[in-house]
PDB file of C-alpha atoms and ligand atoms in Angstrom:
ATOM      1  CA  UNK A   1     -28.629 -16.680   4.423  1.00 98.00           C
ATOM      2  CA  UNK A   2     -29.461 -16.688   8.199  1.00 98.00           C
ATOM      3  CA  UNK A   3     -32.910 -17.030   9.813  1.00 98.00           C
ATOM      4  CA  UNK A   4     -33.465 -16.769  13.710  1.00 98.00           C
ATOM      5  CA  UNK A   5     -36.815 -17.678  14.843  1.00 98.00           C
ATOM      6  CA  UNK A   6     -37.482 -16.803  18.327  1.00 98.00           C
ATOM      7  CA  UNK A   7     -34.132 -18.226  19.605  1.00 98.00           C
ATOM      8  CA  UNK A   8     -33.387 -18.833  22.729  1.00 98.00           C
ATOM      9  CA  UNK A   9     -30.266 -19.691  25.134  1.00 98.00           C
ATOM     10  CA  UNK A  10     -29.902 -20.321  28.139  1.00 98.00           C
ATOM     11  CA  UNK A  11     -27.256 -21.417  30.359  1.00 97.00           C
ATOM     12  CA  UNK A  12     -28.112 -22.599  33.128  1.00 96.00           C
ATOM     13  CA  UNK A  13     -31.259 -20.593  34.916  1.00 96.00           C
ATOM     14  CA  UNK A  14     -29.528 -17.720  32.708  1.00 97.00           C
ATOM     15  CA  UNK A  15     -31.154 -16.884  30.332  1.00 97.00           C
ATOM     16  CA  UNK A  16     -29.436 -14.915  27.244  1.00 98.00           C
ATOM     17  CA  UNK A  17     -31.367 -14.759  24.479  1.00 98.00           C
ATOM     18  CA  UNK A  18     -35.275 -14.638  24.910  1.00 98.00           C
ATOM     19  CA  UNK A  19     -36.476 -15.080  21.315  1.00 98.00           C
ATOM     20  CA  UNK A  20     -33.974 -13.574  18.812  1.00 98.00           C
ATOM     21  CA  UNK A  21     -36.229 -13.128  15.300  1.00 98.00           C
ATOM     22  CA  UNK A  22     -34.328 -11.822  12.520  1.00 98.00           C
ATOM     23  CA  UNK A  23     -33.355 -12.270   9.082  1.00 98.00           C
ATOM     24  CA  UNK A  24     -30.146 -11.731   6.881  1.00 98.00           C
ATOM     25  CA  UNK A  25     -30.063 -12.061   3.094  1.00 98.00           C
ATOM     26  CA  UNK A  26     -27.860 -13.177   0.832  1.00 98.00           C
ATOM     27  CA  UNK A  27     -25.204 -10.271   0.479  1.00 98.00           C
ATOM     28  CA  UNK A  28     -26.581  -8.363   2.721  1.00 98.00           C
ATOM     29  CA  UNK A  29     -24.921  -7.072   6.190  1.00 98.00           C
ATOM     30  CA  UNK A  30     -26.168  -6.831   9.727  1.00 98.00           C
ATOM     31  CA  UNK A  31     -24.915  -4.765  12.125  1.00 98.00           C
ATOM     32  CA  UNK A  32     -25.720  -6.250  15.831  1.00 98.00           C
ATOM     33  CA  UNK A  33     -25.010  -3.281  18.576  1.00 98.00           C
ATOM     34  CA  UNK A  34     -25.820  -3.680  22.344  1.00 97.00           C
ATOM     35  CA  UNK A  35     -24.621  -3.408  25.813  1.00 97.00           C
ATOM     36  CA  UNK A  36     -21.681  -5.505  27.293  1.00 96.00           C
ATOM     37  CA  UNK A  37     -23.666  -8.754  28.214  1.00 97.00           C
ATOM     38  CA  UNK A  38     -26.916  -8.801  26.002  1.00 97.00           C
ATOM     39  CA  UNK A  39     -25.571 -11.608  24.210  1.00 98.00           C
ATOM     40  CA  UNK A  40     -24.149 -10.673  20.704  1.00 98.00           C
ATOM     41  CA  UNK A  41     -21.242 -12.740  21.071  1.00 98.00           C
ATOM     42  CA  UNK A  42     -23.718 -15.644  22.519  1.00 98.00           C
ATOM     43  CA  UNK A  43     -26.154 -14.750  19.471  1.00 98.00           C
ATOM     44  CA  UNK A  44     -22.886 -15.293  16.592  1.00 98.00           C
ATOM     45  CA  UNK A  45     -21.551 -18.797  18.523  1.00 97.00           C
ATOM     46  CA  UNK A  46     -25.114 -19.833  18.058  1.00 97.00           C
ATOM     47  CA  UNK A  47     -24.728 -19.275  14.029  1.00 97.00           C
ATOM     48  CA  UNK A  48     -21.296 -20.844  14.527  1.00 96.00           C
ATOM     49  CA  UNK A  49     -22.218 -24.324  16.179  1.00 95.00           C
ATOM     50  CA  UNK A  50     -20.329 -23.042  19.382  1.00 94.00           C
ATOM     51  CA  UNK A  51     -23.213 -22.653  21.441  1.00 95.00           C
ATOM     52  CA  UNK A  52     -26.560 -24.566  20.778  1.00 94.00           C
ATOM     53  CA  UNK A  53     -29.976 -23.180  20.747  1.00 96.00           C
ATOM     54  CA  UNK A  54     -32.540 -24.049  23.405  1.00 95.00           C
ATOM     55  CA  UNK A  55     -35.556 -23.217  21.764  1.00 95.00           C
ATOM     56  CA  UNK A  56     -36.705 -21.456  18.346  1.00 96.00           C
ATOM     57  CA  UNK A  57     -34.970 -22.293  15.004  1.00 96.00           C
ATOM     58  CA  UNK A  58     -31.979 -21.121  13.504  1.00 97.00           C
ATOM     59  CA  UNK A  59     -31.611 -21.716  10.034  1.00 97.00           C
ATOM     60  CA  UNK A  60     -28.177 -20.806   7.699  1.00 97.00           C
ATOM     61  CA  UNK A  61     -28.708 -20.849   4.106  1.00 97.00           C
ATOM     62  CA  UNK A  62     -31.908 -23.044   4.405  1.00 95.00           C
ATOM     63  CA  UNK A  63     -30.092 -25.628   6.943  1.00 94.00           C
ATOM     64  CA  UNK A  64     -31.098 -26.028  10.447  1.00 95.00           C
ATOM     65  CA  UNK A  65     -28.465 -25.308  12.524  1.00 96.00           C
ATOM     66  CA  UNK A  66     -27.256 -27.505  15.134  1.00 93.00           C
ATOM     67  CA  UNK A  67     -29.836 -30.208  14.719  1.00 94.00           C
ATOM     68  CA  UNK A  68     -32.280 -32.057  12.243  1.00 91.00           C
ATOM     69  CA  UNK A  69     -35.814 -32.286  11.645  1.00 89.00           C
ATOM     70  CA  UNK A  70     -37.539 -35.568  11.053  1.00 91.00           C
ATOM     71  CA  UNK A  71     -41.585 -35.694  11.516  1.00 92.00           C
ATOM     72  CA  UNK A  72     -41.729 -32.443  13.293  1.00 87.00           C
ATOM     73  CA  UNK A  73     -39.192 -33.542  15.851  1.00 91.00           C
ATOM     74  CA  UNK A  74     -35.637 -32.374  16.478  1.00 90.00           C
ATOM     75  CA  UNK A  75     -32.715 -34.587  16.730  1.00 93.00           C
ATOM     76  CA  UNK A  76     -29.051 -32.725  17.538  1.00 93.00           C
ATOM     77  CA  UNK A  77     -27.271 -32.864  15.065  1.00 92.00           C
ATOM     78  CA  UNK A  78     -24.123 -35.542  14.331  1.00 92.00           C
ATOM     79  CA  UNK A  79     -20.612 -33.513  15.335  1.00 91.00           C
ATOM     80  CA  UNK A  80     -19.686 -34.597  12.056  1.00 92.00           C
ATOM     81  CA  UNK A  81     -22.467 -33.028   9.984  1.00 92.00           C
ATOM     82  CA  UNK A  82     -22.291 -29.885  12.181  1.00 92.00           C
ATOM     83  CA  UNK A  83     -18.629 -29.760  11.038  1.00 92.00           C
ATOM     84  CA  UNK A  84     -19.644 -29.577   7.405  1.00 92.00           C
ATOM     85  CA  UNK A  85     -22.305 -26.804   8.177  1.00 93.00           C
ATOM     86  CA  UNK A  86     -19.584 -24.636  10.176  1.00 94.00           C
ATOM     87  CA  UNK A  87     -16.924 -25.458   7.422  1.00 94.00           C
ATOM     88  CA  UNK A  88     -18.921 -22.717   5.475  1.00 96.00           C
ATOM     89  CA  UNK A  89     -18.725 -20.024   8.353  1.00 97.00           C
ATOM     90  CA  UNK A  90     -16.064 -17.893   8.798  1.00 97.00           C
ATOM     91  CA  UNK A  91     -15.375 -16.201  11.926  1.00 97.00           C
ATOM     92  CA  UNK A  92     -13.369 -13.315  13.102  1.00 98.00           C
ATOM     93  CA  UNK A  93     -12.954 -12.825  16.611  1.00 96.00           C
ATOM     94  CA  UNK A  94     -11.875  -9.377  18.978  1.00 95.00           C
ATOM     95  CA  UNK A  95      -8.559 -11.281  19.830  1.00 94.00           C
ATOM     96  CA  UNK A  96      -7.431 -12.701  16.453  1.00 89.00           C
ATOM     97  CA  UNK A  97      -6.414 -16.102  18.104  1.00 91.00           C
ATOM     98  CA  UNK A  98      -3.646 -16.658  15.408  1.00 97.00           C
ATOM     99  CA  UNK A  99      -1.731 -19.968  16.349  1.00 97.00           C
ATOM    100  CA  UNK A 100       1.282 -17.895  17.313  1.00 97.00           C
ATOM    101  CA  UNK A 101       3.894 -20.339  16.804  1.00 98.00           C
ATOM    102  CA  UNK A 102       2.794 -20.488  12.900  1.00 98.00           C
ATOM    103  CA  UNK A 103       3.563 -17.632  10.090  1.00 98.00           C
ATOM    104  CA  UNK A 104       0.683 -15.577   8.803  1.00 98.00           C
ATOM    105  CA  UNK A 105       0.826 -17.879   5.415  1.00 98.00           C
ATOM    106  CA  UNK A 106       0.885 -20.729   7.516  1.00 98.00           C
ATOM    107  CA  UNK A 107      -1.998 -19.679   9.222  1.00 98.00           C
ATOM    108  CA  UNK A 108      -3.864 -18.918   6.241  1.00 98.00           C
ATOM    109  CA  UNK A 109      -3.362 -22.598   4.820  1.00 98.00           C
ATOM    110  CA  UNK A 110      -3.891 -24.626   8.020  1.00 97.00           C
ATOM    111  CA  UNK A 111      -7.377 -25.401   7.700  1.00 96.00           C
ATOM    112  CA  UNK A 112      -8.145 -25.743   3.843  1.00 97.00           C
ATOM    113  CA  UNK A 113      -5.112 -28.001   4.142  1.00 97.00           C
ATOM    114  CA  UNK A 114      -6.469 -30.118   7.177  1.00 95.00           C
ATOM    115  CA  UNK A 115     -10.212 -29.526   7.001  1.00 93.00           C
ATOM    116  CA  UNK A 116     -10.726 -29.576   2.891  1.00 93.00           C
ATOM    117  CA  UNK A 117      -7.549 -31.749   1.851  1.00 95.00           C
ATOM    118  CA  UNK A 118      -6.552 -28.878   0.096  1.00 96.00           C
ATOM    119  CA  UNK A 119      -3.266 -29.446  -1.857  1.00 97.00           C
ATOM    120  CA  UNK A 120       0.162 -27.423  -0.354  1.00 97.00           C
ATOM    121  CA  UNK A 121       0.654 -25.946  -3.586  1.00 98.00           C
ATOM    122  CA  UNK A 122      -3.092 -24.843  -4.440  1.00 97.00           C
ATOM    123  CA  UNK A 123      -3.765 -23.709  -0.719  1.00 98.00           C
ATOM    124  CA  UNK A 124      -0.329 -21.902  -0.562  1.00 98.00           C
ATOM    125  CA  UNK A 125      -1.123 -19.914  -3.811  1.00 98.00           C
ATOM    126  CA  UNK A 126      -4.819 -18.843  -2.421  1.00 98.00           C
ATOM    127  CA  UNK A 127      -3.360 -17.444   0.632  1.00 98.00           C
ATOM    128  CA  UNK A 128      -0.624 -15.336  -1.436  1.00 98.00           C
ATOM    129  CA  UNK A 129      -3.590 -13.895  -3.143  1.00 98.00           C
ATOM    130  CA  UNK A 130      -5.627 -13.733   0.020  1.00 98.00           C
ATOM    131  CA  UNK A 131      -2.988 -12.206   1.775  1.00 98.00           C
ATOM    132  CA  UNK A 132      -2.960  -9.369  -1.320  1.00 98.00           C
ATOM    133  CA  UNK A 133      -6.253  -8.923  -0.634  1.00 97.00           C
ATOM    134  CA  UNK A 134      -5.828  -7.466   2.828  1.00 98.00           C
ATOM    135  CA  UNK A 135      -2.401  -5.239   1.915  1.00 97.00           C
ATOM    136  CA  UNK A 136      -0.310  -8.079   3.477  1.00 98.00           C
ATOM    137  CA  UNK A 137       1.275  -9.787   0.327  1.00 98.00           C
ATOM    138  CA  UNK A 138       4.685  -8.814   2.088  1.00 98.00           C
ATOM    139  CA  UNK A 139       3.870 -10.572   5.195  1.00 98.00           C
ATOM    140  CA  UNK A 140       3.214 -14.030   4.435  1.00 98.00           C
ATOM    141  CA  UNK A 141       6.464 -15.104   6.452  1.00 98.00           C
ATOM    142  CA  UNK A 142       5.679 -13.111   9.411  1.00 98.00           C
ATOM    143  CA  UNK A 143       4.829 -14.523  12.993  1.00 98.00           C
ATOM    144  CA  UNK A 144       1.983 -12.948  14.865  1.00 98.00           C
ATOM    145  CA  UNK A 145       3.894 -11.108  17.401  1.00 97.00           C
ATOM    146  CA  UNK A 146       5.864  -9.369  14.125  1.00 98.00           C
ATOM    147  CA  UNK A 147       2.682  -7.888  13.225  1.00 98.00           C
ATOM    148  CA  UNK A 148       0.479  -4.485  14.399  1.00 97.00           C
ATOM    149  CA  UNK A 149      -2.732  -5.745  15.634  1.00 97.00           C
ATOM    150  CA  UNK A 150      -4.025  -4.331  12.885  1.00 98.00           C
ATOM    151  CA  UNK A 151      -1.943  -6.362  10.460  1.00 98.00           C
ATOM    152  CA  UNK A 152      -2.969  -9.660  12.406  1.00 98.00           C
ATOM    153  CA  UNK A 153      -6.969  -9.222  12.419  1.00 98.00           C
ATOM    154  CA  UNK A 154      -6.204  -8.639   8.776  1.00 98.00           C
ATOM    155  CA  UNK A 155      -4.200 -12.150   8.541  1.00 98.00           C
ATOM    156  CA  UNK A 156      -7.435 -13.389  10.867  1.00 98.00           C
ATOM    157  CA  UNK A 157      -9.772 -12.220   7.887  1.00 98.00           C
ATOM    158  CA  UNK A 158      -7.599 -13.495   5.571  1.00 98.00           C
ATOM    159  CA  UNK A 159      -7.479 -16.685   7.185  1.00 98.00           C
ATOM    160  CA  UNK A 160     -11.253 -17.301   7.350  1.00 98.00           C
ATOM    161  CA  UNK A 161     -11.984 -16.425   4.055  1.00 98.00           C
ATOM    162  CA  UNK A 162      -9.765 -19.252   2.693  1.00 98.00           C
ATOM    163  CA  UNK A 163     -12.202 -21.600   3.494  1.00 97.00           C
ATOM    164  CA  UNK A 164     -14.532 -19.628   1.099  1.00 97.00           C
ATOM    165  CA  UNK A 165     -16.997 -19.267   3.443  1.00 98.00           C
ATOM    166  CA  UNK A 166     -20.769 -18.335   2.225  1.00 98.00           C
ATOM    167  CA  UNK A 167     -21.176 -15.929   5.581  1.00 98.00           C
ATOM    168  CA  UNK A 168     -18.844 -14.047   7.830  1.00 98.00           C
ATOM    169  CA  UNK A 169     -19.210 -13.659  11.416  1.00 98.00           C
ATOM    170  CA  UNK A 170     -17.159 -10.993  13.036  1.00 98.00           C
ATOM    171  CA  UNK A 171     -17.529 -10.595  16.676  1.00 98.00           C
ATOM    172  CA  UNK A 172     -16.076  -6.828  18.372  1.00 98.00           C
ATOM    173  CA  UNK A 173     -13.246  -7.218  15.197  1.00 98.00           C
ATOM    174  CA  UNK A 174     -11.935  -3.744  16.168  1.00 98.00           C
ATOM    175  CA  UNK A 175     -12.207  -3.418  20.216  1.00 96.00           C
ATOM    176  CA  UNK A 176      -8.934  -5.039  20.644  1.00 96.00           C
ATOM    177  CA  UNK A 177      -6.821  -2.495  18.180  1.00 96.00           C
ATOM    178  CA  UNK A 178      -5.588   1.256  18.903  1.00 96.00           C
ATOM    179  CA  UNK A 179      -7.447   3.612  17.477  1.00 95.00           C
ATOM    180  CA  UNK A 180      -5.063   4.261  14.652  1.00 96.00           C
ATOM    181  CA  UNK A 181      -5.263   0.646  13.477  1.00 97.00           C
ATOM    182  CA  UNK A 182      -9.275   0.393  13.453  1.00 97.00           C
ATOM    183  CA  UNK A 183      -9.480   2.026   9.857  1.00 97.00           C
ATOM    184  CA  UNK A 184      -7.515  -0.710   8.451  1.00 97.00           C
ATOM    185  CA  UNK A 185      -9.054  -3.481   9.255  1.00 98.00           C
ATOM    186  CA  UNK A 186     -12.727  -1.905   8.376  1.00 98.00           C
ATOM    187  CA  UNK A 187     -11.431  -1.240   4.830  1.00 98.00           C
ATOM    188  CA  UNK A 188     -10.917  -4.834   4.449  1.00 98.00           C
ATOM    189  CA  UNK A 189     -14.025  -5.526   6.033  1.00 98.00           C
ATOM    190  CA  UNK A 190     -16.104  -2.787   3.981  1.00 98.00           C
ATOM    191  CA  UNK A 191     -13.987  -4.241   0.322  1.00 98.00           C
ATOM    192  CA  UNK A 192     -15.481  -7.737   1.374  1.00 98.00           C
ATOM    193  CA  UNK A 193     -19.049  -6.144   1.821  1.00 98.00           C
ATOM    194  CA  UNK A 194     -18.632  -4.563  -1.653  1.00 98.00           C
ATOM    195  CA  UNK A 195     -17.570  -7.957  -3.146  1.00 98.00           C
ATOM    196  CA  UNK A 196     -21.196  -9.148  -2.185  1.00 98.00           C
ATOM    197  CA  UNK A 197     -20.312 -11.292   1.133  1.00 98.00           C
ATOM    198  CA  UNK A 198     -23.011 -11.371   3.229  1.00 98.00           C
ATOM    199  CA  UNK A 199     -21.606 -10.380   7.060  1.00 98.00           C
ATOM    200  CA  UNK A 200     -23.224 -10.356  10.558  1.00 98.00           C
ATOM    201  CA  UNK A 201     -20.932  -7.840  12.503  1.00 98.00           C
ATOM    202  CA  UNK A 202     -20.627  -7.122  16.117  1.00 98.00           C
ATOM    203  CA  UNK A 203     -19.180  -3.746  16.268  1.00 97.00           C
ATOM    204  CA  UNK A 204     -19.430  -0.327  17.600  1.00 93.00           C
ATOM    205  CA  UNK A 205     -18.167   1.334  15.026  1.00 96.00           C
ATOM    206  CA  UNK A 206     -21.215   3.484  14.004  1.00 96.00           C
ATOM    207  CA  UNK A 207     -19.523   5.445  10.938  1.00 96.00           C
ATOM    208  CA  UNK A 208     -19.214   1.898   9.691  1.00 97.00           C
ATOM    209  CA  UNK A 209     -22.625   0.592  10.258  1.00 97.00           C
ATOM    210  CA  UNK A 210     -23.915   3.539   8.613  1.00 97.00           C
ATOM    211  CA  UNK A 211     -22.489   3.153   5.702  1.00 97.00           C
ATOM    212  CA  UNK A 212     -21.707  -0.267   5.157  1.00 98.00           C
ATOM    213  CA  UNK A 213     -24.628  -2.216   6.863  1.00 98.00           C
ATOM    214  CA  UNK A 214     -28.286  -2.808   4.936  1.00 98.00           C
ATOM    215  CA  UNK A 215     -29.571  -3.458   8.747  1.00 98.00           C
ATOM    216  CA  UNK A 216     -29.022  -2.062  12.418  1.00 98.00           C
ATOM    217  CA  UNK A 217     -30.266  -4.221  14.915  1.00 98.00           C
ATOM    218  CA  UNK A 218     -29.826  -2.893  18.592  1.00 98.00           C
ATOM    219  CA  UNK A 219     -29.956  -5.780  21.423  1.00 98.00           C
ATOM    220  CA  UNK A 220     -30.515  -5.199  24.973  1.00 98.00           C
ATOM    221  CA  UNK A 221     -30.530  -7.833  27.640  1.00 97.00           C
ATOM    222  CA  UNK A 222     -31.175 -10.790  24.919  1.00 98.00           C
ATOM    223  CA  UNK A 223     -33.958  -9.055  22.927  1.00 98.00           C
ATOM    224  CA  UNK A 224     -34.287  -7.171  19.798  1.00 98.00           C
ATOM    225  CA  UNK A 225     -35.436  -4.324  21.223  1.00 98.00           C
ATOM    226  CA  UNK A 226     -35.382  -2.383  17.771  1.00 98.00           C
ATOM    227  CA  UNK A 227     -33.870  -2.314  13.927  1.00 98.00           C
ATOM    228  CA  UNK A 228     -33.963  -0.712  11.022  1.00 97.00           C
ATOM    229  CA  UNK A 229     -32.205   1.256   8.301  1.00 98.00           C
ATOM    230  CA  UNK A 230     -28.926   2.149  10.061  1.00 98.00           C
ATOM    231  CA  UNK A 231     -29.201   5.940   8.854  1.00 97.00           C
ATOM    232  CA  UNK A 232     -32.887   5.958  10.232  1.00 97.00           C
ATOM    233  CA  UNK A 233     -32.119   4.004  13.273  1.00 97.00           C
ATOM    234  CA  UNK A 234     -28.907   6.227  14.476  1.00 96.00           C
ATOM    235  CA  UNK A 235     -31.214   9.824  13.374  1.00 96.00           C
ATOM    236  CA  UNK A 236     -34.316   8.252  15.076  1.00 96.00           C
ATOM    237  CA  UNK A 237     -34.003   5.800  17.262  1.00 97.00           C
ATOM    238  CA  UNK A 238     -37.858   5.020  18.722  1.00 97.00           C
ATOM    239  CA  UNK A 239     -36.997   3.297  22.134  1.00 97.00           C
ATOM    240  CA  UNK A 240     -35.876   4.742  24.978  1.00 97.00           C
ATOM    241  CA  UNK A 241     -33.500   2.018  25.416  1.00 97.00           C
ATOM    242  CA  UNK A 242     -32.212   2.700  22.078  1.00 97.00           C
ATOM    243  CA  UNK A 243     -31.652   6.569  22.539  1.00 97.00           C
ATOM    244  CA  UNK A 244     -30.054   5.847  25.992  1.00 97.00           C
ATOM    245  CA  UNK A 245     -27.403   3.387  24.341  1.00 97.00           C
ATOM    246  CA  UNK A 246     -26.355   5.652  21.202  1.00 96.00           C
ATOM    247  CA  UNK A 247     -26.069   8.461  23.204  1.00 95.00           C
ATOM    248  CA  UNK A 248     -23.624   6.547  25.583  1.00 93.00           C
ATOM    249  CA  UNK A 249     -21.734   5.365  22.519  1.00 90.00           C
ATOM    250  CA  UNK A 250     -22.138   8.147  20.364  1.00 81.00           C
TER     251      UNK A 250
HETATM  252  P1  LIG B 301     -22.230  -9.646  24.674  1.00 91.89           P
HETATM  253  O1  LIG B 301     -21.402 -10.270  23.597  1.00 91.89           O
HETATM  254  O2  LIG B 301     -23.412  -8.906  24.183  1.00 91.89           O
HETATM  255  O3  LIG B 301     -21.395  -8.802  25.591  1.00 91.89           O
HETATM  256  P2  LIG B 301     -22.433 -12.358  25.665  1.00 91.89           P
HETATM  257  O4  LIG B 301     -23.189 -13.099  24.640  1.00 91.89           O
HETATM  258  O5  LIG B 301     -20.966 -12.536  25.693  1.00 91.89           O
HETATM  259  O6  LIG B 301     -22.826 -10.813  25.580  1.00 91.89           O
HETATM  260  O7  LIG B 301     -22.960 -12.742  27.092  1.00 91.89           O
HETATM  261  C1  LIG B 301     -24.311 -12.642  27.484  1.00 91.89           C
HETATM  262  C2  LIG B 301     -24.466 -13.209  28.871  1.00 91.89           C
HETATM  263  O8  LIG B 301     -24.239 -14.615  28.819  1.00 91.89           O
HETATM  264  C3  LIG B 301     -23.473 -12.660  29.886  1.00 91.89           C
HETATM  265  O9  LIG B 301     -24.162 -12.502  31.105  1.00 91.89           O
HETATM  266  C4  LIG B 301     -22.451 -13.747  29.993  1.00 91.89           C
HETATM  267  O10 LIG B 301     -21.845 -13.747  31.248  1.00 91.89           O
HETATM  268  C5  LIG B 301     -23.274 -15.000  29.779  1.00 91.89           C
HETATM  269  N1  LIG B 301     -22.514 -16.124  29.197  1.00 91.89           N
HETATM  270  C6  LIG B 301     -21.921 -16.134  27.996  1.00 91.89           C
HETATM  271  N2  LIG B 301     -21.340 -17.331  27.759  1.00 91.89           N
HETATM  272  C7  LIG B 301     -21.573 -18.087  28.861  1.00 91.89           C
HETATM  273  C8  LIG B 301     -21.229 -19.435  29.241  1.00 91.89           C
HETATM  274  N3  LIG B 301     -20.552 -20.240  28.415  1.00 91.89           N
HETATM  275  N4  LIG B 301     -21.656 -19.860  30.450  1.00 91.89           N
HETATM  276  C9  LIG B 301     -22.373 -19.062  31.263  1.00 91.89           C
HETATM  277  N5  LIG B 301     -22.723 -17.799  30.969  1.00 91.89           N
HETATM  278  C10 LIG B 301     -22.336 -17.307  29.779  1.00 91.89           C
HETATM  279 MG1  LIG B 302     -19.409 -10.036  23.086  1.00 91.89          MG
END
């Protein structure tokens, strides 16, 4: 579902990811852990179309990302046919970013309304369910600020799967909450990984990459520097960089 070749990204003479090489399958999750600035965040808006890559190839579900090929050269790729590639990625961010003036239903039904032409009455019934699926079927005529932050990363998920995505980005999803809200929102999160959606998650919840993720991958100053088996890789980490990080975090 995603393949990164040796990406790179740079801004400017900065350079933020020096040859990311990984691979996700289909149904599978990836847990991406790492220091405050090795460029997670910079890695997912890659996979997202919000950033583009400099170098290497990024491929989601067999489509180059962010550009085409045509006799072994790359042309960027038309806004509006990176639209249609990102229309299948769904993305959950630290801060929610809920339009605030909007209910949590309303929310839910903006963009399969806008984006696919989805009818009121069809969208409207998918995020009734949708909003069932993450314990909010009371909420649906909430505004944000009437919700626990808990309760609005939970509309957030909601909200992104409605476009039915095929992949699920979810950058820091829990950083933002108090601590008694975090177990909320990764039971919604764990349910989706059980219902076979295949999920590249910033996070540093390690009880939750342990038993929810197929991979570990530990970044440091734009490199892999190591990955694995998440129970192997948090029992034996091999790099020193590795065992200094987890036993900060840990
Ligand atoms: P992480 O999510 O691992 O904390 P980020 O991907 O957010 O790391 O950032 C990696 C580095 O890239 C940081 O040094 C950050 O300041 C820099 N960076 C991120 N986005 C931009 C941008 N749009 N312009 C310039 N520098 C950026
Ligand atoms: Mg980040």
């Amino acid at each position: 579902m995603v393949r990164a070749e040796r990406v790179c990204k740079n801004f400017g003479a900065l350079n933020v990811l020096k040859g990311i090489t990984l691979e996700v399958k289909r149904g599978e999750v990836l847990c991406l852990i790492g220091p405050s600035g090795s460029g997670k965040s910079t890695f997912l808006r890659c996979i997202n179309h919000l950033e583009r890559v400099n170098a290497g190839r990024l491929y989601v579900d067999g489509d180059l990302v962010g550009y085409r090929e045509k006799n072994g050269k790359l042309y960027e790729l038309h806004p509006r046919d990176a639209a249609k590639q990102r229309r299948d990625i769904g993305m959950v961010f630290q801060h929610f970013n809920l339009f605030p003036h909007r209910t949590a239903l309303e929310n839910i039904i903006e963009a399969p309304t806008q984006v696919k032409k989805l009818k009121r009455a069809d969208a409207v019934a998918r995020a009734r369910e949708l909003l069932a699926r993450v314990g909010l079927a009371d909420k649906a005529d909430a505004y944000p600020a009437q919700l626990s932050g808990g309760q609005q990363q939970r509309v957030a998920i909601a909200r992104a799967l409605a476009m039915d995505p095929k992949l699920m980005l979810f950058d820091e999803p829990t950083s933002a909450l108090d601590p008694e809200l975090v177990g909320e929102v990764l039971g919604v999160m764990r349910e989706l990984a059980a219902s076979g959606m295949t999920m590249v998650v910033v996070t540093h919840e390690m009880g939750f990459a342990r038993e929810v993720a197929d991979q570990l991958v530990f970044m440091d100053g734009g490199v892999v520097v190591e990955a694995g088996d998440p129970r192997e890789l948090l029992a034996n980490p091999q790099q020193d960089r590795t065992k200094a990080f987890l036993s900060r975090i840990l």
